[in-house]
Structure formats: C-alpha cells, structure tokens
C-alpha cells in the first residue's frame, strides 16, 4: 500500500511537517464525491503548504443492534485513490487496537440532551459512539481544522458543541452537502438502493426542495409532508422516520410563526436502507 497510508498514530505523526497547518476529514470509508468535496475544502483551508489527513475507520461504537456494521462497505484501496486524487496528503486507517487499545472504552463522550432526539431517538447510543471516536481521532491526528459535511446536521451540531464545551484546540469547518444530478444527497449507503428504491428515495430531497419554496413554517411543513405522503404510497414505499423543522442552534422544533433561518431535516427508510437529508430554509413568515 502507498506510503501515504498510516495504520498507527506514530507513523502518521512521523510524516507531519513541522509548522504546517493541518486539516482532517473523518470518514467511515466507502468514499464518494461528497467526501472528495470535504477533502478539497480542507486543501483550500490549509493551502498548498498545509497537510490534509483523511481518516478511514468503521467505528463499531456508532452502529446499533441490527444496523449495517458488518455489511458496511470496506474499500480502503479505492478510498486511498480517491482521497489522494482529491488533494489529501495522508490517509490514516487505524486498526481497532489503535483506536481502542483496551477494547471497547469504559469512559465515553455523552451526547447529552441534544443527542437524545431525532437521529438519537431512532439510534440510541449512536451519537455517544460517534463523539467518542471523533474525540479519539482529534487527539490522534492533531489537526488545526476538522471538516464535516452539513448533510449530517445533528452530527455537526454535536461535534461543534463537544469541541466548544471540552476545549478541543481545533476549528470545526462545515462543508455544504453534495448532491447527485437528481438531487439525492450523496451517501455511502446509496449503493444499497435498488433502482426502484432509489426512485422512491428521491422523495427526501424533493420534499426539502418543495419546502424551500415556502416562506412560512406552516407552508414548508405542509409542502414537504405532501411529497413524503405520496412516496409512502409508492412501490416500494418510503417509511418516514421523522420530518422536523428546527432552529439551527439548538435543533429544537420551531413554532408555526417562526421567522429566520431554520433547518428542515428528514429521515426515512426505503427497503432496508435508512437515509437522512436536510436543507436550510429562510422563513420570512409570509404564507
């Protein structure tokens, strides 16, 4: 494997250039154009003299019972090729004994109330596992900047809060969601979708785009719900988990008369694949 890949932290650190600004892009692997966009944003952030590190690690702590940990795609060679082509300098692909040398950690980062709703309600313990590995990887990679996609809005909010509350010396940089030509948000799980399931899954982005055309919270909710209700009658059907219109800071549901910026978030299952998406809306209060 290329010399750009490190399996252990000491090998990664040996390739760091003293004084170089450093950005990290954390991934579960199965890299796609969305990850490439994060890597390009990292390169732009640190400049040509900085270093961009991409982590590839399928973290068992953030997968719940019955989720897709075992079948999650592991494509390290292809991931390295994509990462380097997008502008990464190094790929850190640690083994379990590097990330969790004593086995599953007894002390973990707790997501708190912000992690109990939305994705946290659907996937108990997911955010505790996610924050724990992000904290570990921040320590192991020692970046100045950490790039995270806006597609996982709740994840991004929690990471920002952890970094602030626990005084991590890193700047969290959000990167806009990358979509395919038909509007579907890029995700490693899209590859699980059969063609007919993908057709149904397009309702997630279509619902968000329909909501964007409305200036009131009431109108946005109704427009999105109409699209999702139709998709529930499709073959195969879309099984909605939640549709939420949230304030962008605390991620709490906004009232019908709310004005200002909001995030509409949606999660649904098509077949055996669970997908999430979100979009920022500007609500002016008019119908």
Tab-separated table of C-alpha atoms in Angstrom:
chain	number	residue	atom	x	y	z
A	1	UNK	CA	0.000	0.000	0.000
A	2	UNK	CA	1.171	3.527	-0.743
A	3	UNK	CA	3.442	5.306	1.711
A	4	UNK	CA	0.667	7.872	2.139
A	5	UNK	CA	-1.231	5.402	4.353
A	6	UNK	CA	-0.519	5.125	8.065
A	7	UNK	CA	-2.027	2.500	10.342
A	8	UNK	CA	-0.631	3.773	13.635
A	9	UNK	CA	-0.560	7.265	15.084
A	10	UNK	CA	3.219	7.358	15.478
A	11	UNK	CA	3.636	6.515	11.790
A	12	UNK	CA	1.204	9.302	10.894
A	13	UNK	CA	2.980	11.835	13.079
A	14	UNK	CA	6.348	10.892	11.574
A	15	UNK	CA	5.038	12.181	8.232
A	16	UNK	CA	3.868	15.529	9.595
A	17	UNK	CA	5.802	18.610	8.518
A	18	UNK	CA	6.710	20.872	11.439
A	19	UNK	CA	4.797	24.123	11.341
A	20	UNK	CA	2.411	23.043	8.572
A	21	UNK	CA	-1.281	23.812	9.029
A	22	UNK	CA	-3.230	20.576	9.157
A	23	UNK	CA	-6.850	19.676	8.361
A	24	UNK	CA	-8.593	16.359	8.923
A	25	UNK	CA	-11.517	14.791	7.083
A	26	UNK	CA	-13.009	11.925	9.090
A	27	UNK	CA	-14.789	9.129	7.225
A	28	UNK	CA	-16.139	5.632	7.665
A	29	UNK	CA	-14.659	4.774	4.278
A	30	UNK	CA	-16.566	3.949	1.086
A	31	UNK	CA	-15.557	7.392	-0.123
A	32	UNK	CA	-17.590	9.266	-2.744
A	33	UNK	CA	-17.774	12.738	-4.248
A	34	UNK	CA	-19.184	14.144	-1.027
A	35	UNK	CA	-16.017	13.125	0.791
A	36	UNK	CA	-13.952	14.488	-2.093
A	37	UNK	CA	-15.653	17.863	-1.623
A	38	UNK	CA	-14.662	17.820	2.056
A	39	UNK	CA	-11.081	16.998	1.093
A	40	UNK	CA	-10.941	19.798	-1.461
A	41	UNK	CA	-12.343	22.192	1.146
A	42	UNK	CA	-9.642	21.032	3.558
A	43	UNK	CA	-6.960	21.672	0.960
A	44	UNK	CA	-8.306	25.148	0.330
A	45	UNK	CA	-8.361	25.819	4.068
A	46	UNK	CA	-4.715	24.857	4.739
A	47	UNK	CA	-3.278	25.945	1.400
A	48	UNK	CA	-0.625	24.249	-0.720
A	49	UNK	CA	1.889	24.177	2.142
A	50	UNK	CA	-0.502	22.581	4.633
A	51	UNK	CA	-1.321	18.923	5.112
A	52	UNK	CA	-4.684	17.197	4.651
A	53	UNK	CA	-5.308	13.958	6.544
A	54	UNK	CA	-8.230	11.651	5.738
A	55	UNK	CA	-9.207	9.096	8.359
A	56	UNK	CA	-10.828	5.824	7.322
A	57	UNK	CA	-12.282	3.844	10.213
A	58	UNK	CA	-15.553	1.944	10.544
A	59	UNK	CA	-16.327	2.724	14.164
A	60	UNK	CA	-18.250	-0.083	15.871
A	61	UNK	CA	-19.444	2.159	18.704
A	62	UNK	CA	-21.769	4.171	16.479
A	63	UNK	CA	-23.604	1.175	14.995
A	64	UNK	CA	-26.562	-0.127	16.961
A	65	UNK	CA	-28.079	-3.592	17.115
A	66	UNK	CA	-29.466	-4.605	13.733
A	67	UNK	CA	-27.616	-1.851	11.865
A	68	UNK	CA	-25.237	-2.378	8.977
A	69	UNK	CA	-21.834	-2.599	10.684
A	70	UNK	CA	-20.975	-5.984	9.214
A	71	UNK	CA	-22.067	-5.148	5.680
A	72	UNK	CA	-20.796	-1.571	5.657
A	73	UNK	CA	-18.524	-1.375	2.594
A	74	UNK	CA	-14.808	-1.539	3.289
A	75	UNK	CA	-12.961	-0.321	0.202
A	76	UNK	CA	-9.661	1.021	1.502
A	77	UNK	CA	-7.653	0.819	-1.739
A	78	UNK	CA	-10.301	2.756	-3.666
A	79	UNK	CA	-10.678	5.168	-0.730
A	80	UNK	CA	-6.955	5.951	-0.781
A	81	UNK	CA	-7.018	6.575	-4.525
A	82	UNK	CA	-9.968	8.963	-4.221
A	83	UNK	CA	-8.510	10.762	-1.209
A	84	UNK	CA	-5.157	11.391	-2.855
A	85	UNK	CA	-6.762	12.445	-6.135
A	86	UNK	CA	-8.930	14.974	-4.246
A	87	UNK	CA	-5.916	16.549	-2.585
A	88	UNK	CA	-5.171	14.586	0.579
A	89	UNK	CA	-1.570	14.119	1.672
A	90	UNK	CA	-2.086	11.267	4.102
A	91	UNK	CA	-4.654	8.597	4.901
A	92	UNK	CA	-4.917	7.380	8.481
A	93	UNK	CA	-6.584	3.957	8.526
A	94	UNK	CA	-6.166	2.757	12.103
A	95	UNK	CA	-6.983	-0.729	13.279
A	96	UNK	CA	-9.265	-1.381	16.260
A	97	UNK	CA	-6.314	-1.880	18.589
A	98	UNK	CA	-5.066	1.624	17.753
A	99	UNK	CA	-8.388	3.385	18.330
A	100	UNK	CA	-9.487	1.224	21.269
A	101	UNK	CA	-6.302	-0.405	22.619
A	102	UNK	CA	-8.027	-1.728	25.736
A	103	UNK	CA	-11.136	-2.898	23.895
A	104	UNK	CA	-14.490	-1.077	23.988
A	105	UNK	CA	-13.874	2.016	26.134
A	106	UNK	CA	-15.420	2.185	29.581
A	107	UNK	CA	-15.351	6.006	29.517
A	108	UNK	CA	-17.136	7.610	26.575
A	109	UNK	CA	-18.308	11.039	25.472
A	110	UNK	CA	-22.013	11.531	26.200
A	111	UNK	CA	-24.032	13.484	23.663
A	112	UNK	CA	-26.477	14.760	26.293
A	113	UNK	CA	-29.981	16.070	25.536
A	114	UNK	CA	-29.042	17.253	22.036
A	115	UNK	CA	-28.187	13.662	21.161
A	116	UNK	CA	-31.398	12.124	22.501
A	117	UNK	CA	-33.794	13.318	19.788
A	118	UNK	CA	-34.138	12.924	16.020
A	119	UNK	CA	-31.330	10.558	14.987
A	120	UNK	CA	-30.546	9.877	18.608
A	121	UNK	CA	-34.095	8.707	19.308
A	122	UNK	CA	-34.012	6.418	16.278
A	123	UNK	CA	-30.488	5.149	17.011
A	124	UNK	CA	-29.899	5.041	20.786
A	125	UNK	CA	-26.232	5.394	21.672
A	126	UNK	CA	-25.212	6.352	18.142
A	127	UNK	CA	-24.070	9.850	18.991
A	128	UNK	CA	-22.185	8.763	22.094
A	129	UNK	CA	-20.220	6.375	19.899
A	130	UNK	CA	-19.724	8.984	17.196
A	131	UNK	CA	-18.482	11.669	19.594
A	132	UNK	CA	-16.184	9.205	21.341
A	133	UNK	CA	-14.423	8.239	18.124
A	134	UNK	CA	-14.286	11.839	16.884
A	135	UNK	CA	-12.651	12.842	20.170
A	136	UNK	CA	-10.176	9.976	19.841
A	137	UNK	CA	-9.350	10.816	16.231
A	138	UNK	CA	-8.887	14.500	17.039
A	139	UNK	CA	-6.309	13.508	19.634
A	140	UNK	CA	-4.641	11.012	17.286
A	141	UNK	CA	-4.475	13.286	14.240
A	142	UNK	CA	-3.849	16.642	15.996
A	143	UNK	CA	-5.451	18.895	13.361
A	144	UNK	CA	-5.914	22.633	13.256
A	145	UNK	CA	-9.149	22.211	11.280
A	146	UNK	CA	-11.727	19.432	11.101
A	147	UNK	CA	-14.080	19.338	8.104
A	148	UNK	CA	-17.593	17.887	8.466
A	149	UNK	CA	-20.414	17.773	5.934
A	150	UNK	CA	-23.666	19.616	6.540
A	151	UNK	CA	-25.708	16.579	5.424
A	152	UNK	CA	-25.441	15.202	8.965
A	153	UNK	CA	-26.788	18.352	10.631
A	154	UNK	CA	-27.220	16.862	14.099
A	155	UNK	CA	-23.785	15.274	13.999
A	156	UNK	CA	-22.235	18.598	13.003
A	157	UNK	CA	-24.056	20.426	15.813
A	158	UNK	CA	-22.911	17.885	18.386
A	159	UNK	CA	-19.286	17.945	17.252
A	160	UNK	CA	-19.259	21.738	17.401
A	161	UNK	CA	-20.717	21.613	20.909
A	162	UNK	CA	-18.215	18.984	22.079
A	163	UNK	CA	-15.289	20.994	20.729
A	164	UNK	CA	-16.586	24.126	22.478
A	165	UNK	CA	-17.612	22.519	25.758
A	166	UNK	CA	-14.474	20.379	26.146
A	167	UNK	CA	-11.985	22.935	24.796
A	168	UNK	CA	-10.586	20.974	21.886
A	169	UNK	CA	-7.938	23.120	20.128
A	170	UNK	CA	-9.486	22.713	16.677
A	171	UNK	CA	-11.711	24.726	14.361
A	172	UNK	CA	-14.720	22.812	13.023
A	173	UNK	CA	-15.456	23.763	9.407
A	174	UNK	CA	-18.838	22.817	7.843
A	175	UNK	CA	-18.912	21.779	4.182
A	176	UNK	CA	-22.111	22.058	2.091
A	177	UNK	CA	-23.996	18.895	1.146
A	178	UNK	CA	-23.101	17.406	-2.233
A	179	UNK	CA	-25.972	16.045	-4.302
A	180	UNK	CA	-26.227	13.833	-7.326
A	181	UNK	CA	-27.737	15.238	-10.518
A	182	UNK	CA	-31.212	14.042	-9.495
A	183	UNK	CA	-30.982	15.745	-6.101
A	184	UNK	CA	-30.260	12.712	-3.903
A	185	UNK	CA	-27.735	13.624	-1.208
A	186	UNK	CA	-24.542	11.641	-1.631
A	187	UNK	CA	-24.170	8.873	0.927
A	188	UNK	CA	-22.181	5.666	1.145
A	189	UNK	CA	-25.484	3.918	1.822
A	190	UNK	CA	-26.933	4.929	-1.566
A	191	UNK	CA	-25.170	1.925	-3.057
A	192	UNK	CA	-27.569	-0.331	-1.128
A	193	UNK	CA	-30.568	1.020	-3.077
A	194	UNK	CA	-32.073	-0.996	-5.919
A	195	UNK	CA	-33.163	1.155	-8.893
A	196	UNK	CA	-36.817	1.216	-7.813
A	197	UNK	CA	-35.809	2.012	-4.227
A	198	UNK	CA	-33.688	4.888	-5.453
A	199	UNK	CA	-36.690	6.326	-7.289
A	200	UNK	CA	-38.627	6.303	-4.039
A	201	UNK	CA	-35.688	7.714	-2.068
A	202	UNK	CA	-35.697	10.843	-4.225
A	203	UNK	CA	-38.731	11.950	-2.217
A	204	UNK	CA	-36.400	13.061	0.591
A	205	UNK	CA	-34.689	15.771	-1.419
A	206	UNK	CA	-37.869	16.631	-3.332
A	207	UNK	CA	-39.686	17.218	-0.056
A	208	UNK	CA	-36.947	19.570	1.090
A	209	UNK	CA	-36.909	21.456	-2.187
A	210	UNK	CA	-40.706	21.784	-2.048
A	211	UNK	CA	-40.437	23.228	1.459
A	212	UNK	CA	-37.823	25.730	0.293
A	213	UNK	CA	-40.401	27.358	-1.976
A	214	UNK	CA	-42.460	28.459	1.046
A	215	UNK	CA	-41.745	31.365	3.359
A	216	UNK	CA	-43.750	30.192	6.355
A	217	UNK	CA	-43.079	27.283	8.691
A	218	UNK	CA	-46.636	26.052	8.156
A	219	UNK	CA	-46.321	26.129	4.380
A	220	UNK	CA	-42.896	24.494	4.406
A	221	UNK	CA	-44.079	21.639	6.602
A	222	UNK	CA	-47.212	21.062	4.525
A	223	UNK	CA	-45.320	21.072	1.217
A	224	UNK	CA	-42.743	18.583	2.436
A	225	UNK	CA	-45.340	16.337	4.009
A	226	UNK	CA	-47.311	16.200	0.754
A	227	UNK	CA	-44.292	14.842	-1.133
A	228	UNK	CA	-43.495	12.311	1.572
A	229	UNK	CA	-47.107	11.136	1.837
A	230	UNK	CA	-47.093	10.370	-1.900
A	231	UNK	CA	-43.846	8.449	-1.519
A	232	UNK	CA	-45.408	6.366	1.256
A	233	UNK	CA	-47.810	5.026	-1.378
A	234	UNK	CA	-45.040	4.221	-3.895
A	235	UNK	CA	-43.750	0.765	-4.766
A	236	UNK	CA	-41.544	0.250	-2.854
A	237	UNK	CA	-42.875	2.637	-0.211
A	238	UNK	CA	-40.979	5.195	1.808
A	239	UNK	CA	-41.272	4.643	5.571
A	240	UNK	CA	-40.880	8.044	7.210
A	241	UNK	CA	-38.986	8.192	10.489
A	242	UNK	CA	-39.249	11.924	11.083
A	243	UNK	CA	-39.738	15.267	9.395
A	244	UNK	CA	-38.609	18.172	11.567
A	245	UNK	CA	-38.279	21.924	11.133
A	246	UNK	CA	-35.569	23.059	13.516
A	247	UNK	CA	-33.812	26.119	14.791
A	248	UNK	CA	-30.179	25.866	13.582
A	249	UNK	CA	-28.555	26.242	17.010
A	250	UNK	CA	-30.416	24.045	19.468
A	251	UNK	CA	-32.101	21.833	16.850
A	252	UNK	CA	-35.482	22.175	18.546
A	253	UNK	CA	-38.750	22.251	16.611
A	254	UNK	CA	-39.773	25.779	15.621
A	255	UNK	CA	-43.273	27.178	16.021
A	256	UNK	CA	-45.573	27.889	13.087
A	257	UNK	CA	-44.953	31.631	13.345
A	258	UNK	CA	-41.162	31.323	13.424
A	259	UNK	CA	-39.131	33.608	11.177
A	260	UNK	CA	-35.463	33.411	10.282
A	261	UNK	CA	-33.134	30.610	9.295
A	262	UNK	CA	-34.240	27.052	10.002
A	263	UNK	CA	-33.180	23.536	9.115
A	264	UNK	CA	-35.665	21.051	7.717
A	265	UNK	CA	-34.448	17.526	8.461
A	266	UNK	CA	-35.880	14.250	7.241
A	267	UNK	CA	-35.092	10.592	7.825
A	268	UNK	CA	-36.746	7.610	6.191
A	269	UNK	CA	-36.225	4.009	5.279
A	270	UNK	CA	-36.583	2.573	1.798
A	271	UNK	CA	-36.360	-1.189	1.832
A	272	UNK	CA	-33.590	-1.983	4.316
A	273	UNK	CA	-31.725	1.300	3.760
A	274	UNK	CA	-32.098	4.248	6.109
A	275	UNK	CA	-31.348	7.690	4.657
A	276	UNK	CA	-31.188	11.212	6.066
A	277	UNK	CA	-31.150	14.646	4.468
A	278	UNK	CA	-31.617	18.281	5.471
A	279	UNK	CA	-31.810	21.729	3.943
A	280	UNK	CA	-31.502	25.240	5.350
A	281	UNK	CA	-34.577	27.378	4.830
A	282	UNK	CA	-35.104	31.119	5.120
A	283	UNK	CA	-38.527	31.620	6.675
A	284	UNK	CA	-39.895	35.104	6.294
A	285	UNK	CA	-43.252	34.422	7.876
A	286	UNK	CA	-45.435	35.027	4.805
A	287	UNK	CA	-47.625	32.164	3.595
